[in-house]
Structures are given as structure tokens and as C-alpha cells.
């Protein structure tokens, strides 16, 4: 996002007021509100553009392999805009890895996808490692002072009925020996 010289002037004044509070003139307030509206509109437009780009990328992906060059170009643009490659993108690139450009893009997408997964796992582990302030964690059962099995309010599942273990001869019945065919002279008499 780029700001014009006037917008930078307004932004600079707003930051100065935020750091050193002072009463604002009506014109400064109007300028700041106009700038906020412009920034909001630019953010909405960026969201619309991103949605269009992702829809276009999906259309090109569905038309593969006929749309190979367009798909690779759109995917590169989406990656440059911060898009994290989806499983569909990785599968499509794997199918097209005979093309050198697709193979190169596949390697890049695999690195980005792995980073994304690692970042999500790190966020999940941090979220589960430290509870929010004011939230107490459940007590551990295995530590002294924790609940015992007798304190557990959940009913225990009934124990499975004991069944005798079957013998191998019950599971695998004995083989029957094939009856040898009758001698040739008895077959002819019949």
C-alpha cells in the first residue's frame, strides 16, 4: 500500500497526536477520518482481489494440463502475495513435475507448505502449553494431590467377557486329503 504526500502528512500528524496528546482541529479530524476510510477501502479491495486471484487459480488448476503456463504464472503471483499452497496445488504440481518450471515451483511450494505446517504446530503447542490468564488447568491424575481413579465421576466401561482363546484346530480346520481318481479301467466300465 502506498500513501500520497498528503496522506503521509495526515498520518504523521495523527501519530504525533497519538504520542503527545493534544487537542485536534476539526480539519485534522476530518483528514484523519478520510485517511482511515481510504485505508479501509484499500484493505477491502485487496481482499476482493485476493478472492478473485484464488478463484482464478482454482479454475486454472481444474483445467490442467491444458492451462499449464497460465496456472504456473497465477500460482507464482499468488505465492508472491502471501498465498500458502494448498494440497490441491501440491498434487497438481506433482503431476506436472515433468515440466522444469513446474518442478521448480513444486520445490518452492513444498518448502512454503512445510513452513506453514510447522508454524501452525508451534502456535498450537504454545496455545496448549500456557493457559490463558485466569484459567486454571485440570489437575493431573498421576501427580500427588491429583484426583484418583475413585474420584473420577465418569462410569467405568464394563469389562469384556472372558472368552477362551480358540485352539488352532478350531480356527483352521484340518485339511481333507483329496480322493485319488479311480483307475482308468473303472472309468471306462461306468
GROMACS .gro file of N, CA, C and O in nm, residues 3-129:
model
  508
    3UNK      N    1   0.116   0.553   0.012
    3UNK     CA    2   0.047   0.673   0.056
    3UNK      C    3   0.095   0.792  -0.026
    3UNK      O    4   0.213   0.801  -0.062
    4UNK      N    5   0.005   0.883  -0.053
    4UNK     CA    6   0.043   1.006  -0.121
    4UNK      C    7   0.110   1.099  -0.020
    4UNK      O    8   0.111   1.073   0.101
    5UNK      N    9   0.162   1.209  -0.068
    5UNK     CA   10   0.229   1.306   0.020
    5UNK      C   11   0.130   1.364   0.121
    5UNK      O   12   0.162   1.380   0.240
    6UNK      N   13   0.006   1.394   0.075
    6UNK     CA   14  -0.096   1.448   0.167
    6UNK      C   15  -0.133   1.344   0.274
    6UNK      O   16  -0.149   1.378   0.391
    7UNK      N   17  -0.147   1.220   0.230
    7UNK     CA   18  -0.184   1.114   0.325
    7UNK      C   19  -0.072   1.092   0.427
    7UNK      O   20  -0.099   1.071   0.546
    8UNK      N   21   0.051   1.101   0.384
    8UNK     CA   22   0.163   1.088   0.478
    8UNK      C   23   0.164   1.203   0.579
    8UNK      O   24   0.194   1.184   0.697
    9UNK      N   25   0.130   1.323   0.533
    9UNK     CA   26   0.123   1.438   0.624
    9UNK      C   27   0.017   1.415   0.731
    9UNK      O   28   0.041   1.437   0.850
   10UNK      N   29  -0.100   1.365   0.688
   10UNK     CA   30  -0.209   1.337   0.783
   10UNK      C   31  -0.167   1.227   0.879
   10UNK      O   32  -0.190   1.235   1.001
   11UNK      N   33  -0.104   1.126   0.826
   11UNK     CA   34  -0.061   1.013   0.910
   11UNK      C   35   0.044   1.059   1.011
   11UNK      O   36   0.039   1.021   1.129
   12UNK      N   37   0.135   1.142   0.969
   12UNK     CA   38   0.239   1.194   1.058
   12UNK      C   39   0.177   1.276   1.172
   12UNK      O   40   0.214   1.262   1.288
   13UNK      N   41   0.078   1.360   1.139
   13UNK     CA   42   0.011   1.440   1.243
   13UNK      C   43  -0.065   1.349   1.339
   13UNK      O   44  -0.062   1.371   1.460
   14UNK      N   45  -0.132   1.246   1.287
   14UNK     CA   46  -0.207   1.155   1.374
   14UNK      C   47  -0.113   1.079   1.468
   14UNK      O   48  -0.144   1.060   1.586
   15UNK      N   49   0.003   1.039   1.416
   15UNK     CA   50   0.099   0.970   1.502
   15UNK      C   51   0.156   1.064   1.607
   15UNK      O   52   0.178   1.025   1.722
   16UNK      N   53   0.181   1.188   1.569
   16UNK     CA   54   0.233   1.286   1.666
   16UNK      C   55   0.131   1.309   1.777
   16UNK      O   56   0.168   1.317   1.894
   17UNK      N   57   0.004   1.315   1.741
   17UNK     CA   58  -0.101   1.335   1.843
   17UNK      C   59  -0.113   1.211   1.931
   17UNK      O   60  -0.135   1.220   2.051
   18UNK      N   61  -0.095   1.093   1.871
   18UNK     CA   62  -0.102   0.970   1.949
   18UNK      C   63   0.012   0.963   2.050
   18UNK      O   64  -0.007   0.915   2.162
   19UNK      N   65   0.130   1.011   2.011
   19UNK     CA   66   0.244   1.007   2.102
   19UNK      C   67   0.240   1.119   2.206
   19UNK      O   68   0.278   1.099   2.321
   20UNK      N   69   0.194   1.236   2.164
   20UNK     CA   70   0.185   1.352   2.254
   20UNK      C   71   0.044   1.409   2.243
   20UNK      O   72   0.019   1.498   2.160
   21UNK      N   73  -0.047   1.358   2.325
   21UNK     CA   74  -0.188   1.400   2.312
   21UNK      C   75  -0.204   1.552   2.320
   21UNK      O   76  -0.146   1.619   2.406
   22UNK      N   77  -0.280   1.601   2.224
   22UNK     CA   78  -0.312   1.744   2.218
   22UNK      C   79  -0.447   1.756   2.148
   22UNK      O   80  -0.486   1.668   2.072
   23UNK      N   81  -0.520   1.862   2.173
   23UNK     CA   82  -0.649   1.878   2.105
   23UNK      C   83  -0.628   1.893   1.954
   23UNK      O   84  -0.531   1.955   1.910
   24UNK      N   85  -0.719   1.832   1.877
   24UNK     CA   86  -0.711   1.839   1.731
   24UNK      C   87  -0.809   1.941   1.676
   24UNK      O   88  -0.917   1.959   1.730
   25UNK      N   89  -0.772   2.002   1.567
   25UNK     CA   90  -0.864   2.092   1.498
   25UNK      C   91  -0.961   2.006   1.417
   25UNK      O   92  -0.931   1.891   1.382
   26UNK      N   93  -1.074   2.063   1.383
   26UNK     CA   94  -1.176   1.990   1.308
   26UNK      C   95  -1.122   1.942   1.173
   26UNK      O   96  -1.154   1.831   1.128
   27UNK      N   97  -1.042   2.023   1.109
   27UNK     CA   98  -0.987   1.985   0.978
   27UNK      C   99  -0.896   1.862   0.992
   27UNK      O  100  -0.900   1.772   0.909
   28UNK      N  101  -0.816   1.857   1.099
   28UNK     CA  102  -0.728   1.742   1.121
   28UNK      C  103  -0.809   1.614   1.144
   28UNK      O  104  -0.772   1.507   1.096
   29UNK      N  105  -0.918   1.627   1.218
   29UNK     CA  106  -1.003   1.510   1.244
   29UNK      C  107  -1.064   1.461   1.114
   29UNK      O  108  -1.066   1.340   1.086
   30UNK      N  109  -1.114   1.554   1.031
   30UNK     CA  110  -1.174   1.515   0.902
   30UNK      C  111  -1.070   1.447   0.813
   30UNK      O  112  -1.097   1.347   0.748
   31UNK      N  113  -0.947   1.502   0.811
   31UNK     CA  114  -0.840   1.443   0.730
   31UNK      C  115  -0.808   1.302   0.779
   31UNK      O  116  -0.790   1.209   0.699
   32UNK      N  117  -0.801   1.285   0.909
   32UNK     CA  118  -0.771   1.153   0.965
   32UNK      C  119  -0.882   1.053   0.933
   32UNK      O  120  -0.855   0.937   0.899
   33UNK      N  121  -1.008   1.097   0.942
   33UNK     CA  122  -1.119   1.008   0.909
   33UNK      C  123  -1.119   0.971   0.760
   33UNK      O  124  -1.146   0.856   0.724
   34UNK      N  125  -1.088   1.068   0.676
   34UNK     CA  126  -1.078   1.039   0.531
   34UNK      C  127  -0.967   0.938   0.503
   34UNK      O  128  -0.984   0.846   0.423
   35UNK      N  129  -0.853   0.955   0.571
   35UNK     CA  130  -0.742   0.861   0.554
   35UNK      C  131  -0.782   0.722   0.602
   35UNK      O  132  -0.752   0.621   0.536
   36UNK      N  133  -0.852   0.715   0.714
   36UNK     CA  134  -0.896   0.585   0.766
   36UNK      C  135  -0.991   0.517   0.668
   36UNK      O  136  -0.982   0.396   0.644
   37UNK      N  137  -1.082   0.595   0.609
   37UNK     CA  138  -1.174   0.539   0.510
   37UNK      C  139  -1.097   0.489   0.387
   37UNK      O  140  -1.128   0.384   0.332
   38UNK      N  141  -0.997   0.564   0.345
   38UNK     CA  142  -0.916   0.523   0.229
   38UNK      C  143  -0.841   0.393   0.258
   38UNK      O  144  -0.834   0.304   0.173
   39UNK      N  145  -0.785   0.384   0.377
   39UNK     CA  146  -0.712   0.262   0.414
   39UNK      C  147  -0.809   0.144   0.422
   39UNK      O  148  -0.779   0.034   0.374
   40UNK      N  149  -0.927   0.165   0.479
   40UNK     CA  150  -1.027   0.057   0.486
   40UNK      C  151  -1.069   0.012   0.346
   40UNK      O  152  -1.082  -0.107   0.320
   41UNK      N  153  -1.091   0.107   0.257
   41UNK     CA  154  -1.130   0.073   0.120
   41UNK      C  155  -1.019  -0.005   0.050
   41UNK      O  156  -1.045  -0.101  -0.022
   42UNK      N  157  -0.895   0.037   0.071
   42UNK     CA  158  -0.782  -0.034   0.010
   42UNK      C  159  -0.773  -0.177   0.064
   42UNK      O  160  -0.745  -0.271  -0.011
   43UNK      N  161  -0.799  -0.194   0.194
   43UNK     CA  162  -0.796  -0.329   0.252
   43UNK      C  163  -0.908  -0.415   0.195
   43UNK      O  164  -0.888  -0.533   0.165
   44UNK      N  165  -1.028  -0.355   0.179
   44UNK     CA  166  -1.140  -0.432   0.120
   44UNK      C  167  -1.108  -0.469  -0.024
   44UNK      O  168  -1.135  -0.581  -0.068
   45UNK      N  169  -1.051  -0.376  -0.098
   45UNK     CA  170  -1.015  -0.404  -0.238
   45UNK      C  171  -0.909  -0.513  -0.246
   45UNK      O  172  -0.915  -0.599  -0.333
   46UNK      N  173  -0.813  -0.511  -0.154
   46UNK     CA  174  -0.711  -0.616  -0.152
   46UNK      C  175  -0.775  -0.752  -0.124
   46UNK      O  176  -0.736  -0.853  -0.183
   47UNK      N  177  -0.874  -0.755  -0.035
   47UNK     CA  178  -0.945  -0.880  -0.007
   47UNK      C  179  -1.021  -0.931  -0.128
   47UNK      O  180  -1.019  -1.051  -0.158
   48UNK      N  181  -1.088  -0.838  -0.199
   48UNK     CA  182  -1.160  -0.878  -0.321
   48UNK      C  183  -1.064  -0.929  -0.428
   48UNK      O  184  -1.090  -1.028  -0.496
   49UNK      N  185  -0.951  -0.861  -0.442
   49UNK     CA  186  -0.852  -0.902  -0.541
   49UNK      C  187  -0.795  -1.039  -0.506
   49UNK      O  188  -0.778  -1.125  -0.593
   50UNK      N  189  -0.769  -1.062  -0.379
   50UNK     CA  190  -0.718  -1.193  -0.334
   50UNK      C  191  -0.820  -1.303  -0.362
   50UNK      O  192  -0.784  -1.410  -0.411
   51UNK      N  193  -0.947  -1.277  -0.332
   51UNK     CA  194  -1.051  -1.378  -0.358
   51UNK      C  195  -1.061  -1.409  -0.507
   51UNK      O  196  -1.074  -1.525  -0.548
   52UNK      N  197  -1.053  -1.304  -0.590
   52UNK     CA  198  -1.058  -1.325  -0.735
   52UNK      C  199  -0.938  -1.407  -0.781
   52UNK      O  200  -0.951  -1.499  -0.862
   53UNK      N  201  -0.820  -1.374  -0.730
   53UNK     CA  202  -0.699  -1.445  -0.768
   53UNK      C  203  -0.708  -1.593  -0.729
   53UNK      O  204  -0.673  -1.681  -0.808
   54UNK      N  205  -0.758  -1.622  -0.610
   54UNK     CA  206  -0.770  -1.761  -0.566
   54UNK      C  207  -0.874  -1.836  -0.648
   54UNK      O  208  -0.855  -1.955  -0.680
   55UNK      N  209  -0.985  -1.771  -0.683
   55UNK     CA  210  -1.085  -1.836  -0.769
   55UNK      C  211  -1.027  -1.864  -0.907
   55UNK      O  212  -1.049  -1.971  -0.965
   56UNK      N  213  -0.953  -1.767  -0.960
   56UNK     CA  214  -0.891  -1.784  -1.091
   56UNK      C  215  -0.788  -1.897  -1.086
   56UNK      O  216  -0.780  -1.980  -1.179
   57UNK      N  217  -0.712  -1.905  -0.978
   57UNK     CA  218  -0.614  -2.011  -0.961
   57UNK      C  219  -0.682  -2.148  -0.959
   57UNK      O  220  -0.635  -2.243  -1.022
   58UNK      N  221  -0.795  -2.157  -0.889
   58UNK     CA  222  -0.868  -2.284  -0.884
   58UNK      C  223  -0.921  -2.322  -1.023
   58UNK      O  224  -0.916  -2.441  -1.061
   59UNK      N  225  -0.970  -2.225  -1.100
   59UNK     CA  226  -1.018  -2.255  -1.235
   59UNK      C  227  -0.904  -2.306  -1.324
   59UNK      O  228  -0.920  -2.402  -1.398
   60UNK      N  229  -0.790  -2.242  -1.316
   60UNK     CA  230  -0.675  -2.287  -1.397
   60UNK      C  231  -0.629  -2.426  -1.352
   60UNK      O  232  -0.590  -2.508  -1.434
   61UNK      N  233  -0.631  -2.450  -1.220
   61UNK     CA  234  -0.588  -2.581  -1.169
   61UNK      C  235  -0.681  -2.691  -1.219
   61UNK      O  236  -0.637  -2.799  -1.255
   62UNK      N  237  -0.811  -2.663  -1.227
   62UNK     CA  238  -0.906  -2.763  -1.276
   62UNK      C  239  -0.890  -2.788  -1.425
   62UNK      O  240  -0.921  -2.896  -1.473
   63UNK      N  241  -0.838  -2.691  -1.499
   63UNK     CA  242  -0.822  -2.705  -1.643
   63UNK      C  243  -0.686  -2.763  -1.682
   63UNK      O  244  -0.654  -2.769  -1.800
   64UNK      N  245  -0.607  -2.803  -1.583
   64UNK     CA  246  -0.476  -2.861  -1.614
   64UNK      C  247  -0.493  -2.992  -1.689
   64UNK      O  248  -0.592  -3.060  -1.671
   65UNK      N  249  -0.401  -3.033  -1.771
   65UNK     CA  250  -0.272  -2.976  -1.805
   65UNK      C  251  -0.279  -2.872  -1.916
   65UNK      O  252  -0.179  -2.812  -1.951
   66UNK      N  253  -0.397  -2.848  -1.973
   66UNK     CA  254  -0.409  -2.754  -2.084
   66UNK      C  255  -0.375  -2.611  -2.046
   66UNK      O  256  -0.337  -2.531  -2.130
   67UNK      N  257  -0.387  -2.575  -1.921
   67UNK     CA  258  -0.364  -2.437  -1.877
   67UNK      C  259  -0.234  -2.425  -1.798
   67UNK      O  260  -0.224  -2.342  -1.708
   68UNK      N  261  -0.136  -2.506  -1.831
   68UNK     CA  262  -0.013  -2.515  -1.752
   68UNK      C  263   0.056  -2.380  -1.735
   68UNK      O  264   0.085  -2.338  -1.623
   69UNK      N  265   0.082  -2.310  -1.844
   69UNK     CA  266   0.158  -2.184  -1.832
   69UNK      C  267   0.080  -2.080  -1.752
   69UNK      O  268   0.137  -2.010  -1.668
   70UNK      N  269  -0.050  -2.069  -1.776
   70UNK     CA  270  -0.132  -1.974  -1.700
   70UNK      C  271  -0.139  -2.010  -1.554
   70UNK      O  272  -0.133  -1.923  -1.466
   71UNK      N  273  -0.150  -2.139  -1.524
   71UNK     CA  274  -0.159  -2.185  -1.384
   71UNK      C  275  -0.028  -2.154  -1.311
   71UNK      O  276  -0.030  -2.102  -1.199
   72UNK      N  277   0.085  -2.185  -1.373
   72UNK     CA  278   0.214  -2.160  -1.307
   72UNK      C  279   0.234  -2.011  -1.281
   72UNK      O  280   0.281  -1.972  -1.174
   73UNK      N  281   0.193  -1.927  -1.377
   73UNK     CA  282   0.207  -1.783  -1.360
   73UNK      C  283   0.117  -1.732  -1.247
   73UNK      O  284   0.160  -1.653  -1.161
   74UNK      N  285  -0.008  -1.778  -1.245
   74UNK     CA  286  -0.100  -1.736  -1.138
   74UNK      C  287  -0.053  -1.784  -1.001
   74UNK      O  288  -0.065  -1.711  -0.902
   75UNK      N  289  -0.002  -1.907  -0.996
   75UNK     CA  290   0.045  -1.959  -0.868
   75UNK      C  291   0.165  -1.879  -0.818
   75UNK      O  292   0.174  -1.848  -0.699
   76UNK      N  293   0.254  -1.842  -0.907
   76UNK     CA  294   0.368  -1.759  -0.866
   76UNK      C  295   0.321  -1.624  -0.814
   76UNK      O  296   0.372  -1.574  -0.714
   77UNK      N  297   0.222  -1.564  -0.881
   77UNK     CA  298   0.168  -1.436  -0.835
   77UNK      C  299   0.103  -1.451  -0.697
   77UNK      O  300   0.118  -1.366  -0.610
   78UNK      N  301   0.028  -1.560  -0.680
   78UNK     CA  302  -0.039  -1.583  -0.551
   78UNK      C  303   0.064  -1.605  -0.441
   78UNK      O  304   0.048  -1.554  -0.329
   79UNK      N  305   0.170  -1.680  -0.469
   79UNK     CA  306   0.274  -1.701  -0.369
   79UNK      C  307   0.342  -1.570  -0.332
   79UNK      O  308   0.374  -1.546  -0.216
   80UNK      N  309   0.364  -1.485  -0.431
   80UNK     CA  310   0.425  -1.354  -0.404
   80UNK      C  311   0.335  -1.267  -0.316
   80UNK      O  312   0.383  -1.185  -0.240
   81UNK      N  313   0.203  -1.290  -0.325
   81UNK     CA  314   0.108  -1.212  -0.245
   81UNK      C  315   0.084  -1.274  -0.108
   81UNK      O  316  -0.001  -1.228  -0.033
   82UNK      N  317   0.158  -1.383  -0.075
   82UNK     CA  318   0.145  -1.442   0.058
   82UNK      C  319   0.057  -1.564   0.065
   82UNK      O  320   0.025  -1.612   0.173
   83UNK      N  321   0.017  -1.619  -0.048
   83UNK     CA  322  -0.068  -1.739  -0.052
   83UNK      C  323   0.011  -1.860  -0.004
   83UNK      O  324   0.127  -1.878  -0.041
   84UNK      N  325  -0.052  -1.941   0.080
   84UNK     CA  326   0.010  -2.066   0.123
   84UNK      C  327  -0.045  -2.177   0.036
   84UNK      O  328  -0.166  -2.196   0.029
   85UNK      N  329   0.043  -2.251  -0.034
   85UNK     CA  330  -0.006  -2.352  -0.127
   85UNK      C  331  -0.089  -2.459  -0.057
   85UNK      O  332  -0.055  -2.504   0.052
   86UNK      N  333  -0.201  -2.494  -0.121
   86UNK     CA  334  -0.291  -2.594  -0.065
   86UNK      C  335  -0.251  -2.733  -0.115
   86UNK      O  336  -0.165  -2.748  -0.203
   87UNK      N  337  -0.314  -2.834  -0.060
   87UNK     CA  338  -0.285  -2.973  -0.100
   87UNK      C  339  -0.315  -2.992  -0.248
   87UNK      O  340  -0.243  -3.065  -0.318
   88UNK      N  341  -0.419  -2.926  -0.298
   88UNK     CA  342  -0.454  -2.937  -0.441
   88UNK      C  343  -0.342  -2.882  -0.529
   88UNK      O  344  -0.311  -2.938  -0.634
   89UNK      N  345  -0.280  -2.774  -0.485
   89UNK     CA  346  -0.170  -2.716  -0.561
   89UNK      C  347  -0.051  -2.811  -0.564
   89UNK      O  348   0.010  -2.831  -0.669
   90UNK      N  349  -0.019  -2.868  -0.449
   90UNK     CA  350   0.094  -2.961  -0.443
   90UNK      C  351   0.068  -3.084  -0.530
   90UNK      O  352   0.157  -3.131  -0.601
   91UNK      N  353  -0.056  -3.136  -0.527
   91UNK     CA  354  -0.089  -3.253  -0.609
   91UNK      C  355  -0.080  -3.220  -0.758
   91UNK      O  356  -0.026  -3.299  -0.837
   92UNK      N  357  -0.129  -3.103  -0.796
   92UNK     CA  358  -0.123  -3.063  -0.937
   92UNK      C  359   0.022  -3.047  -0.982
   92UNK      O  360   0.059  -3.092  -1.091
   93UNK      N  361   0.104  -2.987  -0.898
   93UNK     CA  362   0.245  -2.967  -0.935
   93UNK      C  363   0.320  -3.100  -0.940
   93UNK      O  364   0.409  -3.117  -1.024
   94UNK      N  365   0.284  -3.194  -0.853
   94UNK     CA  366   0.348  -3.326  -0.859
   94UNK      C  367   0.315  -3.395  -0.991
   94UNK      O  368   0.400  -3.462  -1.049
   95UNK      N  369   0.191  -3.380  -1.035
   95UNK     CA  370   0.151  -3.442  -1.162
   95UNK      C  371   0.222  -3.376  -1.280
   95UNK      O  372   0.239  -3.440  -1.384
   96UNK      N  373   0.263  -3.253  -1.266
   96UNK     CA  374   0.324  -3.178  -1.376
   96UNK      C  375   0.476  -3.165  -1.361
   96UNK      O  376   0.538  -3.088  -1.434
   97UNK      N  377   0.536  -3.240  -1.271
   97UNK     CA  378   0.678  -3.217  -1.243
   97UNK      C  379   0.771  -3.251  -1.360
   97UNK      O  380   0.890  -3.226  -1.353
   98UNK      N  381   0.717  -3.308  -1.468
   98UNK     CA  382   0.797  -3.330  -1.588
   98UNK      C  383   0.838  -3.198  -1.651
   98UNK      O  384   0.939  -3.189  -1.722
   99UNK      N  385   0.761  -3.095  -1.627
   99UNK     CA  386   0.792  -2.961  -1.676
   99UNK      C  387   0.892  -2.898  -1.578
   99UNK      O  388   0.866  -2.894  -1.457
  100UNK      N  389   1.005  -2.845  -1.626
  100UNK     CA  390   1.105  -2.788  -1.534
  100UNK      C  391   1.052  -2.673  -1.449
  100UNK      O  392   1.085  -2.663  -1.331
  101UNK      N  393   0.968  -2.589  -1.507
  101UNK     CA  394   0.913  -2.476  -1.429
  101UNK      C  395   0.821  -2.528  -1.320
  101UNK      O  396   0.822  -2.476  -1.207
  102UNK      N  397   0.742  -2.631  -1.351
  102UNK     CA  398   0.652  -2.689  -1.250
  102UNK      C  399   0.732  -2.758  -1.140
  102UNK      O  400   0.697  -2.748  -1.022
  103UNK      N  401   0.841  -2.826  -1.177
  103UNK     CA  402   0.925  -2.893  -1.078
  103UNK      C  403   0.989  -2.791  -0.983
  103UNK      O  404   0.995  -2.812  -0.861
  104UNK      N  405   1.034  -2.679  -1.039
  104UNK     CA  406   1.094  -2.574  -0.957
  104UNK      C  407   0.990  -2.513  -0.862
  104UNK      O  408   1.017  -2.490  -0.744
  105UNK      N  409   0.871  -2.490  -0.915
  105UNK     CA  410   0.765  -2.433  -0.833
  105UNK      C  411   0.719  -2.532  -0.726
  105UNK      O  412   0.685  -2.493  -0.615
  106UNK      N  413   0.720  -2.662  -0.759
  106UNK     CA  414   0.684  -2.765  -0.661
  106UNK      C  415   0.781  -2.761  -0.544
  106UNK      O  416   0.738  -2.766  -0.427
  107UNK      N  417   0.910  -2.751  -0.571
  107UNK     CA  418   1.009  -2.745  -0.463
  107UNK      C  419   0.983  -2.624  -0.374
  107UNK      O  420   0.987  -2.634  -0.250
  108UNK      N  421   0.954  -2.510  -0.436
  108UNK     CA  422   0.927  -2.388  -0.359
  108UNK      C  423   0.800  -2.404  -0.275
  108UNK      O  424   0.797  -2.366  -0.157
  109UNK      N  425   0.695  -2.461  -0.334
  109UNK     CA  426   0.568  -2.478  -0.263
  109UNK      C  427   0.581  -2.578  -0.148
  109UNK      O  428   0.519  -2.560  -0.044
  110UNK      N  429   0.662  -2.682  -0.166
  110UNK     CA  430   0.681  -2.778  -0.058
  110UNK      C  431   0.749  -2.713   0.062
  110UNK      O  432   0.712  -2.738   0.176
  111UNK      N  433   0.847  -2.627   0.035
  111UNK     CA  434   0.913  -2.555   0.143
  111UNK      C  435   0.815  -2.464   0.215
  111UNK      O  436   0.808  -2.460   0.339
  112UNK      N  437   0.734  -2.390   0.138
  112UNK     CA  438   0.635  -2.300   0.199
  112UNK      C  439   0.530  -2.376   0.278
  112UNK      O  440   0.491  -2.335   0.387
  113UNK      N  441   0.484  -2.489   0.224
  113UNK     CA  442   0.382  -2.568   0.293
  113UNK      C  443   0.439  -2.626   0.422
  113UNK      O  444   0.371  -2.628   0.525
  114UNK      N  445   0.564  -2.670   0.419
  114UNK     CA  446   0.625  -2.724   0.541
  114UNK      C  447   0.641  -2.615   0.646
  114UNK      O  448   0.612  -2.638   0.764
  115UNK      N  449   0.683  -2.496   0.604
  115UNK     CA  450   0.694  -2.384   0.699
  115UNK      C  451   0.559  -2.352   0.761
  115UNK      O  452   0.549  -2.324   0.881
  116UNK      N  453   0.456  -2.352   0.678
  116UNK     CA  454   0.321  -2.321   0.726
  116UNK      C  455   0.275  -2.423   0.829
  116UNK      O  456   0.220  -2.387   0.933
  117UNK      N  457   0.299  -2.550   0.801
  117UNK     CA  458   0.258  -2.656   0.894
  117UNK      C  459   0.336  -2.643   1.025
  117UNK      O  460   0.279  -2.654   1.133
  118UNK      N  461   0.467  -2.618   1.015
  118UNK     CA  462   0.547  -2.603   1.136
  118UNK      C  463   0.501  -2.482   1.220
  118UNK      O  464   0.496  -2.489   1.342
  119UNK      N  465   0.466  -2.374   1.153
  119UNK     CA  466   0.419  -2.255   1.225
  119UNK      C  467   0.287  -2.283   1.295
  119UNK      O  468   0.267  -2.244   1.410
  120UNK      N  469   0.195  -2.354   1.225
  120UNK     CA  470   0.067  -2.388   1.289
  120UNK      C  471   0.088  -2.480   1.408
  120UNK      O  472   0.025  -2.462   1.512
  121UNK      N  473   0.177  -2.578   1.395
  121UNK     CA  474   0.204  -2.669   1.506
  121UNK      C  475   0.266  -2.594   1.623
  121UNK      O  476   0.234  -2.622   1.739
  122UNK      N  477   0.354  -2.498   1.595
  122UNK     CA  478   0.414  -2.420   1.702
  122UNK      C  479   0.309  -2.336   1.774
  122UNK      O  480   0.310  -2.327   1.897
  123UNK      N  481   0.216  -2.277   1.697
  123UNK     CA  482   0.109  -2.199   1.760
  123UNK      C  483   0.020  -2.287   1.845
  123UNK      O  484  -0.020  -2.248   1.955
  124UNK      N  485  -0.009  -2.406   1.796
  124UNK     CA  486  -0.094  -2.499   1.872
  124UNK      C  487  -0.024  -2.541   2.000
  124UNK      O  488  -0.084  -2.543   2.107
  125UNK      N  489   0.105  -2.574   1.991
  125UNK     CA  490   0.176  -2.618   2.111
  125UNK      C  491   0.190  -2.504   2.211
  125UNK      O  492   0.184  -2.526   2.330
  126UNK      N  493   0.207  -2.380   2.163
  126UNK     CA  494   0.213  -2.266   2.255
  126UNK      C  495   0.078  -2.243   2.320
  126UNK      O  496   0.071  -2.211   2.438
  127UNK      N  497  -0.028  -2.259   2.244
  127UNK     CA  498  -0.162  -2.237   2.299
  127UNK      C  499  -0.195  -2.340   2.405
  127UNK      O  500  -0.261  -2.309   2.504
  128UNK      N  501  -0.150  -2.462   2.387
  128UNK     CA  502  -0.179  -2.566   2.486
  128UNK      C  503  -0.080  -2.565   2.600
  128UNK      O  504  -0.110  -2.614   2.707
  129UNK      N  505   0.039  -2.507   2.580
  129UNK     CA  506   0.141  -2.507   2.685
  129UNK      C  507   0.114  -2.403   2.792
  129UNK      O  508   0.137  -2.427   2.909
   0.00000   0.00000   0.00000
